[in-house]
PDB file of C-alpha atoms in Angstrom:
ATOM      1  CA  GLU A   1      52.361  54.734  16.537  1.00  0.00           C
ATOM      2  CA  ALA A   2      50.997  58.172  17.414  1.00  0.00           C
ATOM      3  CA  GLN A   3      52.936  59.535  20.346  1.00  0.00           C
ATOM      4  CA  VAL A   4      54.561  62.403  22.177  1.00  0.00           C
ATOM      5  CA  THR A   5      58.178  61.672  23.077  1.00  0.00           C
ATOM      6  CA  GLN A   6      60.072  63.470  25.807  1.00  0.00           C
ATOM      7  CA  ASN A   7      63.761  63.163  26.618  1.00  0.00           C
ATOM      8  CA  PRO A   8      65.312  62.596  29.002  1.00  0.00           C
ATOM      9  CA  ARG A   9      62.927  60.720  31.300  1.00  0.00           C
ATOM     10  CA  TYR A  10      65.043  61.449  34.355  1.00  0.00           C
ATOM     11  CA  LEU A  11      67.563  64.217  34.947  1.00  0.00           C
ATOM     12  CA  ILE A  12      69.588  65.348  37.940  1.00  0.00           C
ATOM     13  CA  THR A  13      71.477  68.595  37.524  1.00  0.00           C
ATOM     14  CA  VAL A  14      73.116  71.325  39.548  1.00  0.00           C
ATOM     15  CA  THR A  15      71.891  74.860  40.105  1.00  0.00           C
ATOM     16  CA  GLY A  16      72.734  77.188  37.250  1.00  0.00           C
ATOM     17  CA  LYS A  17      73.633  74.597  34.617  1.00  0.00           C
ATOM     18  CA  LYS A  18      71.581  75.185  31.485  1.00  0.00           C
ATOM     19  CA  LEU A  19      69.505  72.267  30.287  1.00  0.00           C
ATOM     20  CA  THR A  20      67.016  71.413  27.566  1.00  0.00           C
ATOM     21  CA  VAL A  21      64.188  68.906  27.691  1.00  0.00           C
ATOM     22  CA  THR A  22      63.108  67.840  24.237  1.00  0.00           C
ATOM     23  CA  CYS A  23      59.570  67.096  23.095  1.00  0.00           C
ATOM     24  CA  SER A  24      58.552  65.677  19.756  1.00  0.00           C
ATOM     25  CA  GLN A  25      55.166  64.611  18.356  1.00  0.00           C
ATOM     26  CA  ASN A  26      54.395  62.645  15.196  1.00  0.00           C
ATOM     27  CA  MET A  27      50.704  63.536  14.827  1.00  0.00           C
ATOM     28  CA  ASN A  28      51.084  66.798  12.904  1.00  0.00           C
ATOM     29  CA  HIS A  29      49.441  68.647  15.796  1.00  0.00           C
ATOM     30  CA  GLU A  30      49.413  72.422  15.748  1.00  0.00           C
ATOM     31  CA  TYR A  31      49.122  72.985  19.493  1.00  0.00           C
ATOM     32  CA  MET A  32      51.834  71.984  21.957  1.00  0.00           C
ATOM     33  CA  SER A  33      52.349  72.847  25.594  1.00  0.00           C
ATOM     34  CA  TRP A  34      54.505  72.217  28.634  1.00  0.00           C
ATOM     35  CA  TYR A  35      53.281  71.521  32.159  1.00  0.00           C
ATOM     36  CA  ARG A  36      54.827  70.903  35.508  1.00  0.00           C
ATOM     37  CA  GLN A  37      53.225  68.713  38.120  1.00  0.00           C
ATOM     38  CA  ASP A  38      53.934  69.106  41.810  1.00  0.00           C
ATOM     39  CA  PRO A  39      52.349  67.216  44.722  1.00  0.00           C
ATOM     40  CA  GLY A  40      49.030  68.720  45.772  1.00  0.00           C
ATOM     41  CA  LEU A  41      49.061  71.356  43.008  1.00  0.00           C
ATOM     42  CA  GLY A  42      48.017  69.465  39.936  1.00  0.00           C
ATOM     43  CA  LEU A  43      49.271  70.265  36.457  1.00  0.00           C
ATOM     44  CA  ARG A  44      50.228  73.858  35.758  1.00  0.00           C
ATOM     45  CA  GLN A  45      50.929  75.213  32.307  1.00  0.00           C
ATOM     46  CA  ILE A  46      54.370  76.719  31.686  1.00  0.00           C
ATOM     47  CA  TYR A  47      54.277  77.705  28.008  1.00  0.00           C
ATOM     48  CA  TYR A  48      52.230  76.839  24.988  1.00  0.00           C
ATOM     49  CA  SER A  49      52.493  77.141  21.224  1.00  0.00           C
ATOM     50  CA  MET A  50      49.583  77.552  18.832  1.00  0.00           C
ATOM     51  CA  ASN A  51      51.751  76.805  15.794  1.00  0.00           C
ATOM     52  CA  VAL A  52      55.260  77.193  14.383  1.00  0.00           C
ATOM     53  CA  GLU A  53      56.963  80.377  15.637  1.00  0.00           C
ATOM     54  CA  VAL A  54      53.927  81.189  17.849  1.00  0.00           C
ATOM     55  CA  THR A  55      54.515  80.746  21.580  1.00  0.00           C
ATOM     56  CA  ASP A  56      52.973  82.298  24.679  1.00  0.00           C
ATOM     57  CA  LYS A  57      53.277  82.170  28.451  1.00  0.00           C
ATOM     58  CA  GLY A  58      51.159  79.907  30.577  1.00  0.00           C
ATOM     59  CA  ASP A  59      50.541  80.234  34.292  1.00  0.00           C
ATOM     60  CA  VAL A  60      54.093  79.628  35.571  1.00  0.00           C
ATOM     61  CA  PRO A  61      56.578  80.740  32.869  1.00  0.00           C
ATOM     62  CA  GLU A  62      59.265  82.271  35.099  1.00  0.00           C
ATOM     63  CA  GLY A  63      62.660  80.610  34.645  1.00  0.00           C
ATOM     64  CA  TYR A  64      61.700  78.787  31.432  1.00  0.00           C
ATOM     65  CA  LYS A  65      62.047  79.376  27.713  1.00  0.00           C
ATOM     66  CA  VAL A  66      60.633  77.551  24.716  1.00  0.00           C
ATOM     67  CA  SER A  67      60.958  77.608  20.958  1.00  0.00           C
ATOM     68  CA  ARG A  68      58.872  76.229  18.099  1.00  0.00           C
ATOM     69  CA  LYS A  69      60.981  76.240  14.952  1.00  0.00           C
ATOM     70  CA  GLU A  70      59.364  73.097  13.563  1.00  0.00           C
ATOM     71  CA  LYS A  71      55.849  71.793  13.960  1.00  0.00           C
ATOM     72  CA  ARG A  72      56.882  68.505  15.564  1.00  0.00           C
ATOM     73  CA  ASN A  73      59.364  69.818  18.177  1.00  0.00           C
ATOM     74  CA  PHE A  74      58.817  71.991  21.230  1.00  0.00           C
ATOM     75  CA  PRO A  75      61.856  72.015  23.533  1.00  0.00           C
ATOM     76  CA  LEU A  76      61.764  73.396  27.073  1.00  0.00           C
ATOM     77  CA  ILE A  77      64.855  75.330  28.096  1.00  0.00           C
ATOM     78  CA  LEU A  78      65.981  76.117  31.631  1.00  0.00           C
ATOM     79  CA  GLU A  79      68.726  78.731  31.282  1.00  0.00           C
ATOM     80  CA  SER A  80      69.723  78.711  34.956  1.00  0.00           C
ATOM     81  CA  PRO A  81      67.873  75.967  36.853  1.00  0.00           C
ATOM     82  CA  SER A  82      67.116  76.427  40.528  1.00  0.00           C
ATOM     83  CA  PRO A  83      65.981  73.903  43.163  1.00  0.00           C
ATOM     84  CA  ASN A  84      62.388  75.207  43.014  1.00  0.00           C
ATOM     85  CA  GLN A  85      62.229  73.901  39.451  1.00  0.00           C
ATOM     86  CA  THR A  86      62.554  70.343  40.721  1.00  0.00           C
ATOM     87  CA  SER A  87      59.368  68.797  39.396  1.00  0.00           C
ATOM     88  CA  LEU A  88      57.733  66.338  37.005  1.00  0.00           C
ATOM     89  CA  TYR A  89      57.388  67.886  33.552  1.00  0.00           C
ATOM     90  CA  PHE A  90      54.962  66.903  30.817  1.00  0.00           C
ATOM     91  CA  CYS A  91      54.771  67.909  27.199  1.00  0.00           C
ATOM     92  CA  ALA A  92      51.404  67.644  25.445  1.00  0.00           C
ATOM     93  CA  SER A  93      50.114  68.131  21.938  1.00  0.00           C
ATOM     94  CA  SER A  94      46.709  68.389  20.290  1.00  0.00           C
ATOM     95  CA  PHE A  95      45.285  69.207  16.878  1.00  0.00           C
ATOM     96  CA  ARG A  96      43.753  72.361  18.298  1.00  0.00           C
ATOM     97  CA  GLN A  97      43.836  73.774  21.816  1.00  0.00           C
ATOM     98  CA  SER A  98      40.212  72.714  22.342  1.00  0.00           C
ATOM     99  CA  THR A  99      40.682  69.119  21.226  1.00  0.00           C
ATOM    100  CA  GLU A 100      41.978  66.014  22.975  1.00  0.00           C
ATOM    101  CA  ALA A 101      45.501  66.384  24.317  1.00  0.00           C
ATOM    102  CA  PHE A 102      48.130  63.672  24.145  1.00  0.00           C
ATOM    103  CA  PHE A 103      50.787  63.726  26.844  1.00  0.00           C
ATOM    104  CA  GLY A 104      54.354  62.543  26.851  1.00  0.00           C
ATOM    105  CA  GLN A 105      55.636  60.129  29.468  1.00  0.00           C
ATOM    106  CA  GLY A 106      57.141  62.858  31.594  1.00  0.00           C
ATOM    107  CA  THR A 107      60.569  64.074  32.650  1.00  0.00           C
ATOM    108  CA  ARG A 108      61.462  63.974  36.306  1.00  0.00           C
ATOM    109  CA  LEU A 109      63.910  66.793  36.952  1.00  0.00           C
ATOM    110  CA  THR A 110      65.888  67.252  40.150  1.00  0.00           C
ATOM    111  CA  VAL A 111      67.953  70.408  40.643  1.00  0.00           C
ATOM    112  CA  VAL A 112      70.453  70.257  43.509  1.00  0.00           C
TER     113      VAL A 112
ATOM    114  CA  LYS B   1      38.116  82.725  40.131  1.00  0.00           C
ATOM    115  CA  ASN B   2      38.219  79.743  37.779  1.00  0.00           C
ATOM    116  CA  GLN B   3      38.580  76.594  39.852  1.00  0.00           C
ATOM    117  CA  VAL B   4      38.140  72.850  39.504  1.00  0.00           C
ATOM    118  CA  GLU B   5      37.609  70.847  42.669  1.00  0.00           C
ATOM    119  CA  GLN B   6      37.612  67.073  42.814  1.00  0.00           C
ATOM    120  CA  SER B   7      36.379  64.725  45.482  1.00  0.00           C
ATOM    121  CA  PRO B   8      37.265  62.572  47.155  1.00  0.00           C
ATOM    122  CA  GLN B   9      41.014  63.176  47.261  1.00  0.00           C
ATOM    123  CA  SER B  10      41.600  59.467  47.534  1.00  0.00           C
ATOM    124  CA  LEU B  11      39.485  56.347  47.392  1.00  0.00           C
ATOM    125  CA  ILE B  12      40.049  52.665  48.115  1.00  0.00           C
ATOM    126  CA  ILE B  13      37.708  50.047  46.696  1.00  0.00           C
ATOM    127  CA  LEU B  14      37.692  46.305  46.177  1.00  0.00           C
ATOM    128  CA  GLU B  15      38.101  44.771  42.754  1.00  0.00           C
ATOM    129  CA  GLY B  16      34.794  44.312  40.980  1.00  0.00           C
ATOM    130  CA  LYS B  17      33.039  47.162  42.804  1.00  0.00           C
ATOM    131  CA  ASN B  18      31.747  50.354  41.180  1.00  0.00           C
ATOM    132  CA  CYS B  19      32.769  53.842  42.178  1.00  0.00           C
ATOM    133  CA  THR B  20      31.994  57.460  41.301  1.00  0.00           C
ATOM    134  CA  LEU B  21      34.383  60.377  41.309  1.00  0.00           C
ATOM    135  CA  GLN B  22      33.142  63.956  41.486  1.00  0.00           C
ATOM    136  CA  CYS B  23      34.255  67.179  39.837  1.00  0.00           C
ATOM    137  CA  ASN B  24      32.800  70.619  40.584  1.00  0.00           C
ATOM    138  CA  TYR B  25      33.918  73.669  38.671  1.00  0.00           C
ATOM    139  CA  THR B  26      33.494  77.414  38.689  1.00  0.00           C
ATOM    140  CA  VAL B  27      34.868  78.054  35.211  1.00  0.00           C
ATOM    141  CA  SER B  28      33.390  80.583  32.852  1.00  0.00           C
ATOM    142  CA  PRO B  29      33.013  80.754  29.947  1.00  0.00           C
ATOM    143  CA  PHE B  30      32.871  76.988  29.605  1.00  0.00           C
ATOM    144  CA  SER B  31      34.243  75.233  26.531  1.00  0.00           C
ATOM    145  CA  ASN B  32      34.546  71.558  27.435  1.00  0.00           C
ATOM    146  CA  LEU B  33      35.285  69.159  30.292  1.00  0.00           C
ATOM    147  CA  ARG B  34      37.781  66.324  30.166  1.00  0.00           C
ATOM    148  CA  TRP B  35      38.642  63.364  32.329  1.00  0.00           C
ATOM    149  CA  TYR B  36      42.150  61.953  32.284  1.00  0.00           C
ATOM    150  CA  LYS B  37      43.629  58.828  33.843  1.00  0.00           C
ATOM    151  CA  GLN B  38      47.188  59.096  35.100  1.00  0.00           C
ATOM    152  CA  ASP B  39      49.153  56.064  36.186  1.00  0.00           C
ATOM    153  CA  THR B  40      51.880  56.783  38.728  1.00  0.00           C
ATOM    154  CA  GLY B  41      54.895  58.403  37.067  1.00  0.00           C
ATOM    155  CA  ARG B  42      53.309  58.428  33.608  1.00  0.00           C
ATOM    156  CA  GLY B  43      51.584  60.989  31.430  1.00  0.00           C
ATOM    157  CA  PRO B  44      47.806  61.529  31.629  1.00  0.00           C
ATOM    158  CA  VAL B  45      45.688  59.633  29.116  1.00  0.00           C
ATOM    159  CA  SER B  46      42.382  61.012  27.882  1.00  0.00           C
ATOM    160  CA  LEU B  47      39.212  59.141  28.881  1.00  0.00           C
ATOM    161  CA  THR B  48      36.468  61.483  27.713  1.00  0.00           C
ATOM    162  CA  ILE B  49      35.917  65.024  26.483  1.00  0.00           C
ATOM    163  CA  MET B  50      32.455  66.553  26.796  1.00  0.00           C
ATOM    164  CA  THR B  51      31.003  69.756  25.438  1.00  0.00           C
ATOM    165  CA  PHE B  52      28.179  71.849  26.871  1.00  0.00           C
ATOM    166  CA  SER B  53      25.461  69.905  25.071  1.00  0.00           C
ATOM    167  CA  GLU B  54      26.599  66.437  26.137  1.00  0.00           C
ATOM    168  CA  ASN B  55      25.184  64.929  29.341  1.00  0.00           C
ATOM    169  CA  THR B  56      26.783  61.501  29.237  1.00  0.00           C
ATOM    170  CA  LYS B  57      29.734  59.929  27.515  1.00  0.00           C
ATOM    171  CA  SER B  58      31.129  56.435  27.874  1.00  0.00           C
ATOM    172  CA  ASN B  59      34.500  54.874  27.205  1.00  0.00           C
ATOM    173  CA  GLY B  60      34.308  51.184  28.020  1.00  0.00           C
ATOM    174  CA  ARG B  61      33.751  50.812  31.772  1.00  0.00           C
ATOM    175  CA  TYR B  62      34.145  54.575  32.273  1.00  0.00           C
ATOM    176  CA  THR B  63      31.061  56.794  32.052  1.00  0.00           C
ATOM    177  CA  ALA B  64      31.277  60.544  32.502  1.00  0.00           C
ATOM    178  CA  THR B  65      28.289  62.784  33.167  1.00  0.00           C
ATOM    179  CA  LEU B  66      28.033  66.528  32.898  1.00  0.00           C
ATOM    180  CA  ASP B  67      25.474  68.896  34.380  1.00  0.00           C
ATOM    181  CA  ALA B  68      26.347  72.284  32.936  1.00  0.00           C
ATOM    182  CA  ASP B  69      23.629  74.013  34.981  1.00  0.00           C
ATOM    183  CA  THR B  70      25.061  72.974  38.334  1.00  0.00           C
ATOM    184  CA  LYS B  71      28.615  72.873  36.973  1.00  0.00           C
ATOM    185  CA  GLN B  72      29.198  69.334  38.126  1.00  0.00           C
ATOM    186  CA  SER B  73      30.640  66.260  36.475  1.00  0.00           C
ATOM    187  CA  SER B  74      31.123  62.711  37.622  1.00  0.00           C
ATOM    188  CA  LEU B  75      33.169  59.773  36.421  1.00  0.00           C
ATOM    189  CA  HIS B  76      31.636  56.374  37.119  1.00  0.00           C
ATOM    190  CA  ILE B  77      33.804  53.279  36.939  1.00  0.00           C
ATOM    191  CA  THR B  78      31.967  49.996  36.584  1.00  0.00           C
ATOM    192  CA  ALA B  79      33.281  46.615  37.728  1.00  0.00           C
ATOM    193  CA  SER B  80      36.646  48.000  38.776  1.00  0.00           C
ATOM    194  CA  GLN B  81      39.862  46.217  37.910  1.00  0.00           C
ATOM    195  CA  LEU B  82      43.299  46.355  39.493  1.00  0.00           C
ATOM    196  CA  SER B  83      44.503  48.302  36.461  1.00  0.00           C
ATOM    197  CA  ASP B  84      42.065  51.091  37.327  1.00  0.00           C
ATOM    198  CA  SER B  85      44.383  52.078  40.186  1.00  0.00           C
ATOM    199  CA  ALA B  86      45.529  55.546  39.141  1.00  0.00           C
ATOM    200  CA  SER B  87      44.846  59.236  39.599  1.00  0.00           C
ATOM    201  CA  TYR B  88      41.853  60.639  37.742  1.00  0.00           C
ATOM    202  CA  ILE B  89      42.085  64.267  36.737  1.00  0.00           C
ATOM    203  CA  CYS B  90      39.196  66.524  35.796  1.00  0.00           C
ATOM    204  CA  VAL B  91      40.117  69.353  33.424  1.00  0.00           C
ATOM    205  CA  VAL B  92      37.804  72.179  32.388  1.00  0.00           C
ATOM    206  CA  SER B  93      38.525  74.210  29.295  1.00  0.00           C
ATOM    207  CA  SER B  94      37.565  77.873  29.329  1.00  0.00           C
ATOM    208  CA  ARG B  95      37.168  79.782  26.081  1.00  0.00           C
ATOM    209  CA  ARG B  96      39.308  82.929  26.188  1.00  0.00           C
ATOM    210  CA  SER B  97      38.949  84.191  22.626  1.00  0.00           C
ATOM    211  CA  TYR B  98      38.422  82.800  19.172  1.00  0.00           C
ATOM    212  CA  ASN B  99      40.032  79.361  19.033  1.00  0.00           C
ATOM    213  CA  THR B 100      41.911  79.984  22.285  1.00  0.00           C
ATOM    214  CA  ASP B 101      41.141  77.965  25.406  1.00  0.00           C
ATOM    215  CA  LYS B 102      42.636  77.888  28.868  1.00  0.00           C
ATOM    216  CA  LEU B 103      42.783  74.559  30.671  1.00  0.00           C
ATOM    217  CA  ILE B 104      42.070  74.525  34.404  1.00  0.00           C
ATOM    218  CA  PHE B 105      43.186  71.336  36.103  1.00  0.00           C
ATOM    219  CA  GLY B 106      41.811  69.686  39.201  1.00  0.00           C
ATOM    220  CA  THR B 107      44.272  68.110  41.615  1.00  0.00           C
ATOM    221  CA  GLY B 108      42.900  64.635  40.961  1.00  0.00           C
ATOM    222  CA  THR B 109      41.383  61.713  42.832  1.00  0.00           C
ATOM    223  CA  ARG B 110      43.758  58.902  43.666  1.00  0.00           C
ATOM    224  CA  LEU B 111      41.954  55.569  43.267  1.00  0.00           C
ATOM    225  CA  GLN B 112      43.350  52.328  44.627  1.00  0.00           C
ATOM    226  CA  VAL B 113      41.720  49.032  43.721  1.00  0.00           C
ATOM    227  CA  PHE B 114      42.564  46.064  45.923  1.00  0.00           C
ATOM    228  CA  PRO B 115      41.938  42.382  45.164  1.00  0.00           C
TER     229      PRO B 115
END
């Protein structure tokens, strides 16, 4: 089954403790991206990757890092999480940036 | 400023009724327009994607229209079902450079269908 898989689905952590949210897709898509969704603000792009070893900042990249060492994986790294990073995070992939995007099921992160 | 505005913010209808959701955008240059359905706590799922030359596109009971001149789109849901209860997000893609688009998201319309 074609899908985008995020882990974990839920995470509660403390301020300053590094964490990684994994994202994997099995559709051989070139383009992958991370979004955060907050009430009343809609989805906002954090980082995106056009292909392996090619990443770039989105609209709200501060406090986040990403890597794209393999085509299927695009982890989101929070080196020192802060409470304002409490949010619902989505990973998405598509064949090209201009084509239909497939989203993961989301990761609800709470930073206390 | 590139913006996507959706209306209404929320909508309640009875099962079996039709409804129309609106999306107005001020995005340029335009690449395509997408409608997504997002169930509570889950990832968005694509309904339609329309390019400049497409006026209408259907996906089952969902029909999207696009007027590129007035920069408006609508999503019409026919014979609503309880499972249509969700948020519907309009997303406009703006072409930045060759093969590079920027997605601008609306904040969504929350639809509730009651029996």
